[in-house]
Amino acid sequence: MDLKANQASPVVADPAPSTPPTSKSVLGIRSSLMSPPGAVLSKYLTIPRKKPGKLNDVRYNGWLDAMRASSPPRKKLLKDRSFGFASDDFNAAYLSWMIKYPSALSSFEDILEQAKGKKIAVFLDYDGTLSPIVDNPDCAIMSDEMRAAVQDVAKNFPTAIISGRSRDKVSKLVGLAELYYAGSHGMDIIGPVNSDAPDDHPSCVKFTDCQGKEVKLFQPAREFIPVIDEVFRTLVETTKEIKGAKVENHKFCASVHYRNVDEMYWLTVAQRVYDVLAEYPRLRLTHGRKVLEVRPDINWNKGKAVEFLLESLGLNDCEDVLPIYIGDDKTDEDAFNALRKGKCGFGILVSSAPRETNAFYSLKDPSEVMEFLKLLTSWKRCSQG
Ligand SMILES: O=P(O)(O)OC[C@H]1O[C@H](O[C@H]2O[C@H](CO)[C@@H](O)[C@H](O)[C@H]2O)[C@H](O)[C@@H](O)[C@@H]1O
């Protein structure tokens, strides 16, 4: 295998940065960031909200439509007999969509053809790809069978997980040491040190992990950590009376979940996030599956993370390498797009409903992802004799 197996826990803490990050106002954000965190928060909360209750902001700028469209229709509803016609129409639409984005399972031979003479590298998203979407993000547990399938893939191909969750959280959930992890949509990566690669990015910190392996930590938005923390705490405060709303701190982004919020209050959730975001010109919003995510407005995403990891792995020559990225979310489109634009490898979208995508192939759900991963492993084992 290309990535050396670490037998201990895969969770690697950040090394102490050589220059401690400060909340200096390089971010051009409110000067209150100069104060200690507690003071910042209480000060912020006493500031009267700008134009309270101006709900049309989020209606007009398309947030609400994006929120409604942010998860595929419920299968349960479609299977319901009283929705028979809708279900037939849906199936027809799905089948014609699959002509454009064929199943990676039925196209497996084609994929192997593309991989001829090349080294496959595998990139995986976590939620909705390796674990099914569930109501409570803390309960998104990957099955043991899926874990074994990922482990086998990682023993046979360079493999990385690129998640919207924090790196710590996703590496704990996956619990495998054989692969690399990128958290916060690629803004927090631990990757290998490639001595052949040109000079590293200034945001890289090299260190030796607990297994004695030299690795590098790449956090291009490191200066935003205190800001995201402040925004997280503000969002917790401003959404606390909305039943079902949940806010997560992923270190480089804060996620506001509305999956469990009654739809009649989605506008309120959106407006609260909008109002907080309005105070931070260097942060931006992205939409995920029933989640609003506030993150640094920097030119970095899952696509850039894939390119970074390929380079770190010494796998950036498209003539010799076929990267495959499997994901289900809007944020995965950046990775699909990077591969498509670079004409290097391809994306596989996990979706049980038709959707515009930059991927080339599709898989219906995590169980099909597992089947695909198992096929990859058995093909590799057979081809090695
Ligand atoms: O990039 P990913 O690994 O797919 O992470 C994306 C988001 O995943 C989590 O939220 C999603 O999954 C939850 C559990 O199934 C679900 O309850 C939620 O509605 C989904 O949006 C995670 O909690 C987010 O913070 C990630 O950004």
XYZ file of C-alpha atoms and ligand atoms in Angstrom:
412
model
C 0.000 0.000 0.000
C 1.132 3.531 -0.655
C 0.091 5.122 2.574
C 1.784 3.506 5.489
C -0.573 2.040 8.030
C -0.554 3.670 11.411
C -1.758 1.226 13.950
C -2.744 3.683 16.632
C -5.586 6.202 16.630
C -5.837 8.192 13.407
C -6.685 11.352 15.295
C -3.708 13.646 15.062
C -3.770 16.810 17.081
C -2.369 20.005 15.619
C 1.237 20.629 16.518
C 1.962 23.874 18.295
C 2.193 26.460 15.532
C 5.572 28.114 15.216
C 3.923 31.534 15.372
C 0.843 31.468 17.552
C -2.214 32.592 15.622
C -3.668 35.847 16.838
C -6.965 37.512 16.228
C -5.166 40.589 14.912
C -7.411 42.436 12.594
C -5.715 41.214 9.460
C -9.148 39.855 8.707
C -10.529 43.343 8.466
C -13.304 42.307 10.764
C -14.818 44.123 13.695
C -12.231 45.549 16.035
C -13.971 43.729 18.900
C -11.946 40.717 17.819
C -9.039 42.246 19.669
C -10.820 41.560 22.960
C -10.769 38.234 24.810
C -13.376 35.770 23.471
C -15.860 36.093 26.335
C -15.789 39.850 26.155
C -16.195 39.730 22.398
C -19.289 37.612 22.649
C -21.020 39.612 25.334
C -20.145 42.843 23.573
C -21.499 41.491 20.333
C -24.718 40.372 21.922
C -25.434 43.779 23.348
C -25.186 45.343 19.921
C -28.730 45.950 18.679
C -29.391 43.883 15.586
C -29.467 45.771 12.338
C -32.966 46.002 10.883
C -34.485 43.235 13.010
C -37.100 41.032 11.419
C -36.312 41.993 7.833
C -37.178 38.522 6.645
C -37.299 39.391 2.970
C -33.500 39.597 2.766
C -33.251 35.850 2.707
C -36.371 35.367 0.612
C -35.078 37.584 -2.188
C -31.492 36.469 -2.259
C -32.450 32.870 -2.925
C -31.377 31.389 0.394
C -34.798 29.989 1.120
C -35.110 28.298 -2.284
C -31.662 26.809 -1.837
C -32.673 25.581 1.609
C -35.795 23.904 0.236
C -33.797 22.235 -2.536
C -30.982 21.152 -0.276
C -31.899 17.497 0.179
C -33.431 15.021 -2.249
C -37.119 14.149 -1.880
C -37.856 11.642 0.821
C -38.033 8.117 -0.550
C -40.770 7.354 1.934
C -42.984 9.964 0.356
C -42.263 8.736 -3.126
C -43.039 5.171 -2.212
C -46.327 6.132 -0.654
C -49.129 4.656 -2.776
C -51.089 7.877 -2.774
C -48.122 9.409 -4.580
C -48.119 6.664 -7.244
C -48.017 9.027 -10.226
C -45.418 11.276 -8.685
C -43.352 8.184 -8.011
C -43.619 6.971 -11.623
C -42.611 10.396 -12.901
C -39.759 10.459 -10.457
C -38.483 7.051 -11.558
C -38.659 8.067 -15.205
C -36.749 11.269 -14.464
C -34.157 9.335 -12.469
C -33.671 6.787 -15.251
C -33.177 9.433 -17.899
C -30.791 11.294 -15.583
C -28.784 8.085 -15.262
C -28.197 8.045 -18.992
C -26.215 11.239 -18.474
C -24.606 10.118 -15.208
C -24.378 6.317 -15.464
C -24.016 4.092 -12.450
C -20.376 3.610 -11.454
C -21.302 -0.016 -10.729
C -22.635 -0.858 -14.164
C -19.828 1.223 -15.719
C -17.135 -0.501 -13.712
C -15.523 -2.053 -16.807
C -15.285 1.402 -18.424
C -13.703 2.776 -15.294
C -11.106 -0.007 -15.319
C -10.412 0.783 -18.955
C -9.649 4.405 -17.985
C -7.442 3.144 -15.153
C -5.307 0.969 -17.452
C -1.648 1.609 -16.693
C -2.542 4.220 -14.105
C -2.510 4.410 -10.366
C -5.954 4.982 -8.830
C -6.256 7.473 -5.943
C -9.507 7.491 -3.963
C -11.115 10.526 -2.307
C -14.214 10.105 -0.181
C -16.703 12.426 1.424
C -18.164 11.250 4.747
C -21.825 12.216 5.399
C -24.228 10.818 2.842
C -21.373 8.903 1.186
C -19.891 6.618 3.820
C -22.686 7.051 6.350
C -26.372 7.506 5.608
C -27.946 10.902 6.271
C -29.641 10.848 9.672
C -31.491 13.485 11.682
C -28.835 13.926 14.341
C -25.318 14.677 13.001
C -23.832 13.108 16.136
C -25.429 9.796 15.154
C -23.996 9.594 11.636
C -22.156 6.372 12.304
C -20.473 4.397 9.587
C -21.216 0.652 9.585
C -18.446 -1.832 10.404
C -18.863 -3.317 6.948
C -18.315 0.093 5.348
C -15.298 0.712 7.589
C -13.781 -2.585 6.470
C -14.451 -1.707 2.820
C -12.752 1.697 3.235
C -9.840 0.093 5.058
C -9.347 -2.441 2.246
C -9.431 0.324 -0.338
C -6.901 2.352 1.658
C -4.574 -0.660 1.851
C -4.655 -0.911 -1.933
C -4.871 2.689 -3.137
C -3.804 6.083 -1.788
C -6.989 7.200 -0.039
C -8.207 10.346 1.705
C -11.435 11.475 3.322
C -12.417 15.082 2.642
C -15.276 16.185 4.876
C -17.174 19.283 5.913
C -16.784 18.175 9.512
C -13.755 19.105 11.559
C -10.757 16.874 10.923
C -10.836 15.593 14.498
C -14.513 14.652 14.286
C -14.321 12.889 10.965
C -11.162 10.977 11.834
C -12.796 9.784 15.062
C -15.923 8.705 13.176
C -13.938 6.807 10.542
C -11.350 5.499 13.002
C -8.841 4.251 10.422
C -5.156 5.077 10.377
C -4.495 3.911 6.830
C -5.699 7.063 5.132
C -5.421 10.835 5.101
C -8.013 13.237 6.471
C -9.053 16.716 5.420
C -11.648 18.475 7.580
C -13.667 21.702 7.273
C -14.203 21.258 3.531
C -10.474 20.831 2.929
C -9.314 23.762 5.067
C -7.597 21.437 7.561
C -5.421 18.751 5.999
C -2.847 16.348 7.326
C -0.948 15.007 4.373
C 2.286 13.254 3.566
C 5.579 15.046 3.080
C 6.741 14.699 -0.499
C 10.407 15.525 -0.794
C 10.110 15.723 -4.607
C 7.382 18.365 -4.469
C 8.346 21.993 -4.977
C 8.497 24.290 -1.976
C 5.527 23.920 0.276
C 2.863 26.511 0.812
C 3.749 28.917 3.650
C 0.708 27.679 5.614
C 2.262 24.193 5.925
C 3.696 23.020 9.222
C 5.758 19.826 9.131
C 5.878 17.589 12.169
C 6.315 13.998 13.194
C 3.100 12.249 14.142
C 2.679 9.834 17.033
C 3.705 6.930 14.799
C 6.992 8.645 14.008
C 5.970 9.491 10.448
C 6.766 12.925 9.028
C 3.554 14.623 7.950
C 2.434 18.124 7.145
C -0.461 20.104 8.481
C -2.028 22.535 6.057
C -4.540 25.084 7.357
C -4.886 27.911 4.833
C -7.484 29.686 7.003
C -5.683 29.358 10.307
C -6.068 33.055 11.131
C -9.851 32.603 11.093
C -10.008 30.149 14.028
C -10.945 32.777 16.670
C -13.476 34.370 14.323
C -15.210 31.106 13.552
C -15.318 30.343 17.251
C -16.925 33.708 17.920
C -19.431 33.223 15.099
C -20.221 29.726 16.364
C -21.036 31.027 19.838
C -23.081 33.880 18.420
C -25.052 31.487 16.223
C -25.717 29.172 19.179
C -27.074 32.161 21.062
C -29.184 33.580 18.247
C -30.751 30.242 17.269
C -31.255 28.836 20.738
C -35.010 29.428 20.824
C -35.579 27.816 17.426
C -36.701 24.287 18.184
C -34.580 21.706 16.362
C -31.826 24.105 15.247
C -28.317 22.831 15.935
C -24.991 24.595 15.498
C -21.662 22.800 15.094
C -18.165 24.255 15.349
C -15.889 22.683 12.777
C -12.945 24.938 13.597
C -12.789 26.537 10.142
C -16.527 26.688 9.567
C -19.689 26.817 11.616
C -22.700 24.758 10.546
C -26.304 25.617 11.333
C -28.570 22.601 10.868
C -32.281 23.060 10.162
C -33.204 19.452 9.275
C -35.139 19.151 12.539
C -36.655 22.642 12.426
C -40.295 22.980 11.379
C -40.265 24.327 7.798
C -42.284 27.357 8.864
C -39.224 28.534 10.868
C -36.602 28.000 8.149
C -36.895 31.615 7.167
C -36.148 32.610 10.752
C -33.078 30.349 10.823
C -31.892 31.841 7.551
C -32.469 35.396 8.742
C -30.539 34.803 11.980
C -27.571 33.413 10.035
C -27.841 36.202 7.480
C -27.742 38.862 10.207
C -24.661 37.350 11.830
C -22.904 36.932 8.496
C -23.613 40.581 7.632
C -21.206 41.528 10.425
C -18.319 39.550 8.927
C -17.356 40.662 5.430
C -14.579 38.084 5.199
C -16.865 35.136 5.820
C -19.320 33.622 3.372
C -22.206 31.185 3.331
C -22.467 27.833 1.597
C -25.441 25.460 1.498
C -25.229 21.795 2.383
C -27.885 19.177 3.007
C -30.299 20.989 5.332
C -27.385 22.924 6.737
C -26.140 26.513 6.345
C -22.383 26.802 6.637
C -20.421 29.921 7.471
C -16.804 29.767 6.358
C -13.832 31.967 5.501
C -14.163 33.649 2.142
C -10.883 32.338 0.817
C -10.084 30.645 -2.440
C -9.981 27.165 -0.976
C -12.416 24.263 -1.202
C -12.619 20.494 -1.563
C -11.313 20.741 -5.144
C -8.205 22.591 -4.019
C -7.782 20.037 -1.229
C -7.806 17.182 -3.756
C -5.154 18.947 -5.847
C -3.077 19.627 -2.734
C -3.238 15.991 -1.620
C -2.435 14.659 -5.092
C 0.639 16.877 -5.183
C 1.671 15.859 -1.649
C 1.280 12.226 -2.594
C 3.389 12.750 -5.698
C 0.367 11.770 -7.786
C -0.235 14.879 -9.828
C 0.760 13.492 -13.200
C -2.535 12.744 -14.955
C -0.776 10.478 -17.426
C -0.086 8.038 -14.618
C -2.850 8.692 -12.112
C -6.631 8.347 -12.073
C -8.163 10.181 -9.110
C -11.728 9.172 -8.217
C -13.773 11.393 -5.893
C -17.053 10.110 -4.394
C -19.415 12.574 -2.692
C -23.045 13.559 -2.303
C -23.051 17.213 -1.340
C -22.923 20.598 -3.057
C -19.479 21.191 -1.586
C -18.276 18.028 -3.350
C -19.039 19.711 -6.657
C -15.836 21.766 -6.218
C -13.880 18.523 -6.243
C -15.836 17.087 -9.197
C -15.218 20.328 -11.013
C -11.473 20.362 -10.298
C -11.112 16.834 -11.710
C -13.298 17.599 -14.707
C -11.463 20.844 -15.515
C -8.061 19.253 -14.995
C -9.173 16.362 -17.257
C -7.748 14.157 -14.576
C -9.976 11.494 -13.084
C -13.647 11.989 -12.333
C -16.306 12.461 -9.722
C -19.036 10.050 -8.705
C -22.150 11.697 -7.292
C -24.068 9.821 -4.606
C -27.701 10.720 -5.155
C -31.032 8.959 -5.256
C -32.581 11.876 -7.135
C -31.677 13.598 -10.405
C -29.391 16.580 -9.888
C -27.143 18.830 -11.945
C -23.582 17.820 -11.248
C -19.984 18.003 -12.423
C -19.515 14.327 -11.654
C -19.291 11.766 -14.465
C -20.917 8.797 -12.777
C -23.474 8.205 -10.041
C -24.224 5.847 -7.179
C -27.572 5.757 -5.453
C -26.616 5.669 -1.782
C -23.879 4.646 0.686
C -24.654 0.952 0.203
C -23.783 1.318 -3.500
C -20.658 3.246 -2.504
C -19.636 0.264 -0.385
C -20.267 -2.114 -3.290
C -18.119 0.074 -5.538
C -15.276 0.185 -2.997
C -15.402 -3.596 -2.652
C -15.248 -3.976 -6.444
C -12.162 -1.754 -6.559
C -10.424 -3.846 -3.913
C -11.256 -7.186 -5.492
C -10.143 -5.938 -8.903
C -6.798 -4.783 -7.416
C -6.319 -8.096 -5.616
C -7.119 -10.087 -8.774
C -4.867 -7.939 -10.916
C -1.986 -8.556 -8.501
C -2.557 -12.276 -8.957
O -18.605 16.829 3.692
P -19.383 15.859 4.529
O -18.523 14.864 5.209
O -20.488 15.216 3.745
O -20.057 16.752 5.656
C -21.132 17.605 5.307
C -21.964 17.910 6.513
O -22.280 16.656 7.110
C -23.011 16.684 8.333
O -24.335 17.109 8.077
C -25.063 16.282 7.180
O -25.191 14.968 7.742
C -25.946 14.902 8.967
C -25.910 13.466 9.456
O -26.409 12.573 8.508
C -27.369 15.423 8.723
O -28.102 15.392 9.941
C -27.303 16.845 8.184
O -28.595 17.289 7.850
C -26.426 16.902 6.936
O -26.238 18.239 6.497
C -22.335 17.574 9.338
O -23.092 17.628 10.515
C -22.095 18.948 8.740
O -21.493 19.775 9.666
C -21.207 18.759 7.520
O -20.867 19.983 6.937
